[in-house]
XYZ file of C-alpha atoms in Angstrom:
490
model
C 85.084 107.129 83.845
C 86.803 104.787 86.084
C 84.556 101.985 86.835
C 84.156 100.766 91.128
C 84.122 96.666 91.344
C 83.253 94.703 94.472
C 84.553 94.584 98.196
C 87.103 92.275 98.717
C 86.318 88.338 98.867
C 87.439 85.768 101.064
C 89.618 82.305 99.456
C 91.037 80.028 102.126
C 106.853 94.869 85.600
C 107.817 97.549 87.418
C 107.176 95.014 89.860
C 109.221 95.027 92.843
C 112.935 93.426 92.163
C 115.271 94.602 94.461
C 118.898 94.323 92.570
C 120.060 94.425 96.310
C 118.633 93.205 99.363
C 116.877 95.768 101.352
C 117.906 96.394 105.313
C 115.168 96.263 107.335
C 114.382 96.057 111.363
C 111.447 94.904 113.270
C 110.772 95.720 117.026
C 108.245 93.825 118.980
C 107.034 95.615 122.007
C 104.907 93.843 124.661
C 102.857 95.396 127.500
C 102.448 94.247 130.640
C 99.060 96.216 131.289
C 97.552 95.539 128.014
C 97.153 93.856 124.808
C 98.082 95.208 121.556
C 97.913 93.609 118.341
C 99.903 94.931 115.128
C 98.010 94.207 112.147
C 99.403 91.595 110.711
C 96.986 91.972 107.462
C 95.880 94.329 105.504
C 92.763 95.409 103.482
C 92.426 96.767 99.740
C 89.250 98.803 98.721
C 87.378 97.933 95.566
C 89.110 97.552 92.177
C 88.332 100.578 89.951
C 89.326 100.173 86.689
C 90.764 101.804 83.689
C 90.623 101.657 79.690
C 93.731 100.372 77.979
C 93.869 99.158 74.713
C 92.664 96.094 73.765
C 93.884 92.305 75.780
C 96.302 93.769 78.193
C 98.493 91.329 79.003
C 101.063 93.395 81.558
C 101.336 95.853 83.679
C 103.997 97.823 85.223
C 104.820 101.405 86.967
C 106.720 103.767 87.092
C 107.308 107.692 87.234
C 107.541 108.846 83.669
C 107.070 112.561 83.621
C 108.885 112.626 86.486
C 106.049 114.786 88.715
C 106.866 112.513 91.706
C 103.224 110.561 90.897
C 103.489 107.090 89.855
C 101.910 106.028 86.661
C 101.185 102.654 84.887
C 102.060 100.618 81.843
C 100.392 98.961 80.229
C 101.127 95.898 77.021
C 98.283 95.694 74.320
C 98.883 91.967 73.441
C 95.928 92.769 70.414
C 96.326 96.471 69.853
C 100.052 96.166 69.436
C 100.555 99.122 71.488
C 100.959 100.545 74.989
C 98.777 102.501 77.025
C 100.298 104.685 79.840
C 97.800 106.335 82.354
C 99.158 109.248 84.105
C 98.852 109.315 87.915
C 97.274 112.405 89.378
C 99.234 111.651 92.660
C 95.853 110.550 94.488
C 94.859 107.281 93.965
C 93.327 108.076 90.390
C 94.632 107.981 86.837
C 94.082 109.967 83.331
C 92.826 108.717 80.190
C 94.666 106.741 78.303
C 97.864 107.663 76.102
C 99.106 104.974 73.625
C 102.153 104.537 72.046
C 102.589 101.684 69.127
C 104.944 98.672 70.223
C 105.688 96.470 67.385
C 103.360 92.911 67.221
C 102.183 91.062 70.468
C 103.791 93.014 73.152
C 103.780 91.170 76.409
C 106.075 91.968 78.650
C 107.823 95.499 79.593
C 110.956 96.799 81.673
C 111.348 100.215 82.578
C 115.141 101.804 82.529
C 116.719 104.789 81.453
C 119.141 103.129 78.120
C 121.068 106.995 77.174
C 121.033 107.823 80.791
C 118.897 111.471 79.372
C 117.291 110.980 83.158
C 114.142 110.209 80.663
C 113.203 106.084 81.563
C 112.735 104.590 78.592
C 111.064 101.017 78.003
C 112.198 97.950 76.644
C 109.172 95.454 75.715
C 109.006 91.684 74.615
C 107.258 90.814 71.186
C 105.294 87.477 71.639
C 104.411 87.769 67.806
C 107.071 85.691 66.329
C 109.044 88.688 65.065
C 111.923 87.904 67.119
C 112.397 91.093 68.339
C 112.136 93.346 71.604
C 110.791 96.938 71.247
C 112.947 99.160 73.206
C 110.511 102.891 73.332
C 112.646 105.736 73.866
C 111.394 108.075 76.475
C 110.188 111.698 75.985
C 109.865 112.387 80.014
C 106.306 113.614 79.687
C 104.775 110.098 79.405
C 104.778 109.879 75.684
C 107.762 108.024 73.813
C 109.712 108.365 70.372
C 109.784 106.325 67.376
C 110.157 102.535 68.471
C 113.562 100.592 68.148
C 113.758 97.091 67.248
C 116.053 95.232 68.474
C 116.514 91.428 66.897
C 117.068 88.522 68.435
C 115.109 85.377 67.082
C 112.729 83.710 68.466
C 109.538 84.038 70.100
C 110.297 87.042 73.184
C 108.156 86.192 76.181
C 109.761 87.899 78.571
C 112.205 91.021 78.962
C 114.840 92.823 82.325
C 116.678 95.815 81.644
C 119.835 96.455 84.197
C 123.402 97.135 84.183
C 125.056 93.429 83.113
C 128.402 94.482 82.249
C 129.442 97.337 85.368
C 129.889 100.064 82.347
C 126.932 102.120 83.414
C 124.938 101.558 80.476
C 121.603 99.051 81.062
C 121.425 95.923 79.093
C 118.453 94.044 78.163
C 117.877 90.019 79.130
C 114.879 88.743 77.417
C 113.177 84.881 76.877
C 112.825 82.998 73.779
C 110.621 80.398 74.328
C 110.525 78.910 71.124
C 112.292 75.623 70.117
C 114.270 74.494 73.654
C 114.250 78.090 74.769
C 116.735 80.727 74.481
C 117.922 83.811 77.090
C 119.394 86.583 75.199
C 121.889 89.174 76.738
C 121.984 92.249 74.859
C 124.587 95.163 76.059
C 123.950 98.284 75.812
C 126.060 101.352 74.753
C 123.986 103.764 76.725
C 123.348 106.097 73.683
C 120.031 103.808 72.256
C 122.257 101.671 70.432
C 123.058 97.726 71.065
C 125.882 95.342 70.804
C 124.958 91.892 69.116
C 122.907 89.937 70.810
C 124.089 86.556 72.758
C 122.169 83.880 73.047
C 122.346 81.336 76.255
C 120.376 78.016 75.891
C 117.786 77.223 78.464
C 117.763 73.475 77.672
C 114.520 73.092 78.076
C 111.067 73.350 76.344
C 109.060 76.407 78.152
C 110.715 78.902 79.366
C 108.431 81.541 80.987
C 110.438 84.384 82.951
C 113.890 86.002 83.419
C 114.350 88.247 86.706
C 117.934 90.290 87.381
C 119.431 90.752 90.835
C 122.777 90.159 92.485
C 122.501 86.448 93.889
C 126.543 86.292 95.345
C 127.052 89.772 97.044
C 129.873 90.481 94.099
C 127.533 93.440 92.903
C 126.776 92.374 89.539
C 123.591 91.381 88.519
C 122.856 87.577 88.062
C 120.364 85.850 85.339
C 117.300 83.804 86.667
C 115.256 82.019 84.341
C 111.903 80.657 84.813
C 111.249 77.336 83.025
C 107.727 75.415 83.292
C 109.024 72.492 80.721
C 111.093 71.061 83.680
C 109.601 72.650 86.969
C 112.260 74.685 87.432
C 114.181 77.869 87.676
C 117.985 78.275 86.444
C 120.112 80.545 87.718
C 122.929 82.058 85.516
C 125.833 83.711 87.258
C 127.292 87.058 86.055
C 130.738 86.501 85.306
C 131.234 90.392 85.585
C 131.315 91.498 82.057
C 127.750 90.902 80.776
C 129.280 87.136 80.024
C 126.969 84.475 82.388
C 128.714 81.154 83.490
C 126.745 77.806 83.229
C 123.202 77.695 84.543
C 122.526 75.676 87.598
C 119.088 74.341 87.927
C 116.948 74.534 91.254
C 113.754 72.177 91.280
C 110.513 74.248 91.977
C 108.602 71.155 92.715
C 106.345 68.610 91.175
C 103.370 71.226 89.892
C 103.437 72.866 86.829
C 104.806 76.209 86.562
C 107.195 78.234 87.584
C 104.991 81.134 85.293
C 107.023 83.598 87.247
C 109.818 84.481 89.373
C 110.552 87.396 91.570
C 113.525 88.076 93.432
C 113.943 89.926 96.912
C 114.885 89.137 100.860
C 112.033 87.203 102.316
C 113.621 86.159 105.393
C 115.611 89.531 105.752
C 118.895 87.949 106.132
C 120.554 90.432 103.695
C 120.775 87.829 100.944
C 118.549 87.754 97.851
C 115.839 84.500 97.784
C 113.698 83.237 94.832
C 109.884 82.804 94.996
C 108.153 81.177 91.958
C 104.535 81.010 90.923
C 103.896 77.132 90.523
C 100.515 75.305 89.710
C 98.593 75.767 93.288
C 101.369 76.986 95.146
C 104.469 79.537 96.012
C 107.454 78.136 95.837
C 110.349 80.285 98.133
C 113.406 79.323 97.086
C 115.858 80.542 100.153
C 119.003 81.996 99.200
C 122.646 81.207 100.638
C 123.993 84.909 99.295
C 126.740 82.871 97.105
C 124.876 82.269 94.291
C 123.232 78.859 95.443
C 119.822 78.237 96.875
C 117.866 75.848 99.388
C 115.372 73.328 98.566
C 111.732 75.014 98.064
C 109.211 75.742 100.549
C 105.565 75.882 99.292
C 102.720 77.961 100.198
C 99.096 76.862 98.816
C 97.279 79.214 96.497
C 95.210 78.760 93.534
C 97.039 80.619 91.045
C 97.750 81.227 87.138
C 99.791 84.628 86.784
C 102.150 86.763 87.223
C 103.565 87.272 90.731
C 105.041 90.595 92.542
C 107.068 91.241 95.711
C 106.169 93.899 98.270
C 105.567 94.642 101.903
C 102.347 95.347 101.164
C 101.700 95.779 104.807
C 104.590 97.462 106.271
C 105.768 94.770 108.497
C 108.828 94.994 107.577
C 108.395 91.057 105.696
C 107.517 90.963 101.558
C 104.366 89.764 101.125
C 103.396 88.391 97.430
C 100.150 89.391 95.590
C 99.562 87.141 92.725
C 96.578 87.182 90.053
C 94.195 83.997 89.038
C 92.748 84.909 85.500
C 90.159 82.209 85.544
C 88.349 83.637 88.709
C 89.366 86.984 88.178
C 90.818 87.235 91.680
C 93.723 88.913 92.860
C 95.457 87.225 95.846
C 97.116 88.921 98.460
C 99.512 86.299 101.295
C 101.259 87.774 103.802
C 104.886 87.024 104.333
C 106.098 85.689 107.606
C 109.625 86.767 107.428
C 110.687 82.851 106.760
C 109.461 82.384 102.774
C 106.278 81.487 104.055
C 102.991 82.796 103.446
C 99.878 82.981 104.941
C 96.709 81.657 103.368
C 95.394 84.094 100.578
C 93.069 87.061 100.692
C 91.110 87.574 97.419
C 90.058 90.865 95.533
C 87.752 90.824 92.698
C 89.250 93.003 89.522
C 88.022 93.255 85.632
C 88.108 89.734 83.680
C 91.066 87.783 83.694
C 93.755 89.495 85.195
C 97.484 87.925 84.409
C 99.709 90.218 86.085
C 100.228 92.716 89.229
C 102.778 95.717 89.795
C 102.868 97.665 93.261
C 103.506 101.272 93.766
C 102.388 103.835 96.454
C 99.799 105.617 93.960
C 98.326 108.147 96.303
C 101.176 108.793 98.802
C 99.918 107.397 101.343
C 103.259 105.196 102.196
C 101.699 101.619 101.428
C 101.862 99.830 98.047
C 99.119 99.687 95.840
C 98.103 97.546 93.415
C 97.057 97.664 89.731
C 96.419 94.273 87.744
C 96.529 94.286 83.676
C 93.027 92.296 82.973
C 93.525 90.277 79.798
C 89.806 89.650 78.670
C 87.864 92.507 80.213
C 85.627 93.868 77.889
C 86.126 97.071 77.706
C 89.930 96.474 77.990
C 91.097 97.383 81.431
C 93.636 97.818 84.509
C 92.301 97.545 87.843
C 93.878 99.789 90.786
C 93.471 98.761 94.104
C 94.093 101.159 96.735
C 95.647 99.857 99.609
C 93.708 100.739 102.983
C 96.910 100.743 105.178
C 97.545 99.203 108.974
C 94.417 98.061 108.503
C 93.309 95.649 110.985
C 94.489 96.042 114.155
C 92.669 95.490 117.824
C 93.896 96.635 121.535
C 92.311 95.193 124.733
C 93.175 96.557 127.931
C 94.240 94.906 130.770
C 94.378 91.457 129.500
C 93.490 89.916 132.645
C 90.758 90.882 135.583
C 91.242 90.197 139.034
C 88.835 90.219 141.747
C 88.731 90.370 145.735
C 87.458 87.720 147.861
C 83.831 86.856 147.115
C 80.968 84.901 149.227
C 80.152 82.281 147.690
C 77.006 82.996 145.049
C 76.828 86.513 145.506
C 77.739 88.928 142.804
C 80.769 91.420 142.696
C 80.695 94.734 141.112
C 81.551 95.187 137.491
C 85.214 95.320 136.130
C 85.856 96.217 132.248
C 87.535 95.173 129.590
C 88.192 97.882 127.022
C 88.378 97.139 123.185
C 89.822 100.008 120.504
C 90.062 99.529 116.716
C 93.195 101.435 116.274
C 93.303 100.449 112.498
C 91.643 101.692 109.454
C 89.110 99.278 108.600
C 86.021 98.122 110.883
C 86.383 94.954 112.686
C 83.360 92.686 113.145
C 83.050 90.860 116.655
C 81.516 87.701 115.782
C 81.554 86.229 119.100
C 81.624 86.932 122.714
C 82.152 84.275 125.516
C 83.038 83.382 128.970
C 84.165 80.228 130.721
C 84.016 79.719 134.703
C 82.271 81.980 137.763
C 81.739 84.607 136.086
C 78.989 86.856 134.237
C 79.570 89.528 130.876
C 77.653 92.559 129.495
C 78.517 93.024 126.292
C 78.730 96.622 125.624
C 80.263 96.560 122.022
C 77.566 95.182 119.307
C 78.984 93.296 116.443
C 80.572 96.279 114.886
C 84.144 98.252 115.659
C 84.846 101.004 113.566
C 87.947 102.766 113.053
C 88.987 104.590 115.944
C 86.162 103.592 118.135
C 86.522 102.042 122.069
C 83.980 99.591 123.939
C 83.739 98.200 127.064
C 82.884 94.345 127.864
C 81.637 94.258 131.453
C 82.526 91.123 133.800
C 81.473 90.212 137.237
C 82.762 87.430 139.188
C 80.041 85.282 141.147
C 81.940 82.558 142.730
C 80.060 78.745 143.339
C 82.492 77.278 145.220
C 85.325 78.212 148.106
C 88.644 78.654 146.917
C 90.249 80.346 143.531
C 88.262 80.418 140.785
C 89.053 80.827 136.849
C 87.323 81.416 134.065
C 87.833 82.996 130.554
C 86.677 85.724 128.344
C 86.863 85.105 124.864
C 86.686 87.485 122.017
C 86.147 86.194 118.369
C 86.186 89.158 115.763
C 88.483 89.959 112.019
C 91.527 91.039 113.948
C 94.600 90.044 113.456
C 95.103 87.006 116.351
C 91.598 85.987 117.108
C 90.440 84.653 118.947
C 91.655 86.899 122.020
C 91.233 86.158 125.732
C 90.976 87.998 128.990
C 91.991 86.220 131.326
C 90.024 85.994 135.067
C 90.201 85.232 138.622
C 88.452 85.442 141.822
C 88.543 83.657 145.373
C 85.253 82.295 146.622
C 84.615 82.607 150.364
């Protein structure tokens, strides 16, 4: 039985790569008669959580029988195996099906390698066997006899994409023994491999390799995250699965990167790095040739595994990133400029070191599902995301009233307040500045769909105009808001 955790808490893979910058467009639309807030942020229910086998170390997603219902991955670091749980297409998962993966799997990439429209998976092997699994897929969610494929090493990490513009996908995995190796290994799109080539890292550490076409030349380009120097190198595709020299972009002075992700943050059609680095986000800004700008850094106590998405349909990526010491999942909201906002945390199981996002009830918004390392039993937790969540009209914005004698009392005006989001919003605080006097007609409590009127009356002490202000604190996006007010004393 899936098991409900806690509400969210307040602090301060298939995961989403794009090989090609996305095209997006935003629209701002203001009101002259009223007030309307798009929600900016978003809400996630409670983690419920699944069985996997035992320490799993990474998640992903993906569609694997192909029912249009996404389903999750998940690496058994100690079980040397996989579990995949079926998605049932509403928010909730079947039990457990796992498939053995060769020692210490710990990272997985999801591709289709004899193009049999059956995705297949391709999975690192942390156990010093210097190999990566690749698991041939069956297209019902169960896979065939595993194929090794060696390369030397320790494997840490693993992509799967076309490197060579044949058709076939190729496999770019991390060695981070001895100074650290990134091997390129081309496929022949029948389950079979060409020999391996090995690219040195020059450096002690390296954590994480993400694919994606950095120059606009539509081949995919080689990043590599490395922790032993603070920073990531980027290895251009020469076009035929060959990579030119690395170039090296600093990720700042914290330890780290543990992860890279790759996608348009800024939404200027070119491809941009972010890194998780000890206590921050690092953005890395791309110039669509292949070269980068100096990092900008977000705060955010973190230790895992970061993923791209919009998780709130603004049109901007947002990251969510894991901290397996407080078992906290973080969620910061992108601006559109590869900054974002301070984090919103959501318990999960114990020690969760990675996060995928896929729409897992088809509801349109991402969801999330972290693999949680030392949960006992072994688990994934899926968070369901609650949609536009938080979002607050007022109407009108600003109160006017006719000519008043001085001290006497006008009638009422109103100020109306709807929660057209999903999620209640809580009005902490109601106040007004200047001549004037409020009812408040709307508790402390807004709940979805629900309208209420604050009542103001002017009640001027003096000749002449007179302004004042009505302030609104509450868990909308924007607070605190303000009505603005104005009378003439006669």
């Amino acid at each position: 039985m899936p098991i409900t955790r806690s509400q969210p808490i307040c602090s301060g893979g298939l995961a989403v790569k794009y090989l090609r910058p996305l095209p997006c467009a935003l629209a701002l639309i203001l009101a002259l008669s009223s007030l309307s807030l798009a929600a900016t942020q978003t809400e996630f229910a409670g983690a419920v959580s699944y069985v996997t086998g035992s320490f799993p170390i990474f998640v992903t997603t993906a569609d694997l029988n192909k029912d249009g219902k996404m389903d999750i991955i998940a690496a058994n670091n100690a079980t040397n195996n996989i579990s995949v749980l079926l998605g049932n297409g509403d928010g909730t998962f079947q039990a457990k099906i796992d498939t053995p993966a060769n020692l210490a799997p710990k990272s997985i990439a999801v591709v289709d390698f004899d193009k049999d429209g059956r995705l297949d998976l391709v999975i690192a092997n942390a156990g010093n066997e210097g190999i990566v699994t690749v698991l041939p897929g069956r297209g019902d969610g169960t896979f065939k006899t595993p194929v090794p494929v060696t390369l030397g090493g320790n494997e840490i990490s693993v992509a799967a994409a076309d490197l060579n513009g044949d058709g076939n996908a190729d496999i770019a995995a991390i060695d981070n023994s001895g100074t650290g190796t990134l091997w390129i290994v081309l496929g022949n799109g029948n389950m079979t491999f060409q020999t391996p080539v090995a690219y040195t890292t020059n450096v002690s550490a390296p954590t994480y390799v993400a694919l994606g076409d950095l120059n606009g030349d539509l081949k995919n380009d080689v990043v590599v995250g490395n922790s032993g120097t603070e920073s990531v190198a980027v290895f251009l595709n020469n076009g035929d699965g060959t990579l030119g020299t690395s170039v090296t972009y600093s990720t700042g002075a914290f330890t780290g990167p543990t992860s890279v992700a790759l996608g348009d943050v800024n939404l200027d059609g070119k491809l941009d790095l972010v890194a998780s680095v000890n206590g921050h986000i690092a953005s890395l800004l791309g110039n669509g040739d292949g070269t980068f700008q100096g990092a900008l850094f977000s705060p955010v106590v973190i230790n895992g595994i970061l993923t791209l998405s919009d998780l709130n349909k603004d049109g901007w990526l947002d990251v969510a990133i894991p901290n397996s010491q407080t078992s906290v999942l973080n969620v910061m909201l992108g601006n559109g400029n590869g900054i974002f906002v301070a984090p919103q945390g959501y318990s999960t199981a114990a020690g969760p070191t990675n996060v995928a996002a896929a729409d897992f009830n088809g509801d349109g918004f991402p969801d999330l599902v972290t693999a949680d390392f030392t949960s006992v039993p072994a688990e994934t937790s899926v968070l369901l995301n609650a949609g536009s969540s938080l979002a607050l009209t007022i109407s009108p914005v600003s109160l006017k009233y006719a000519s008043q004698t001085v001290g006497t009392l006008s009638a009422k005006q109103s100020t109306k307040l709807t929660n057209t989001g999903a999620v209640a919003i809580t009005i902490s605080n109601v106040s007004i500045a200047g001549d004037f006097q409020f009812t408040n007609k709307c508790g402390t409590t807004l709940s979805p769909g629900a309208s209420c009127n604050i009542n103001v009356s002017f009640q001027p002490t003096a000749v002449g105009t007179r302004l004042g202000t009505l302030t609104i604190t509450d868990t909308a996006p924007g607070s605190p808001h303000k009505v603005s007010l104005r009378g003439n004393g006669m």
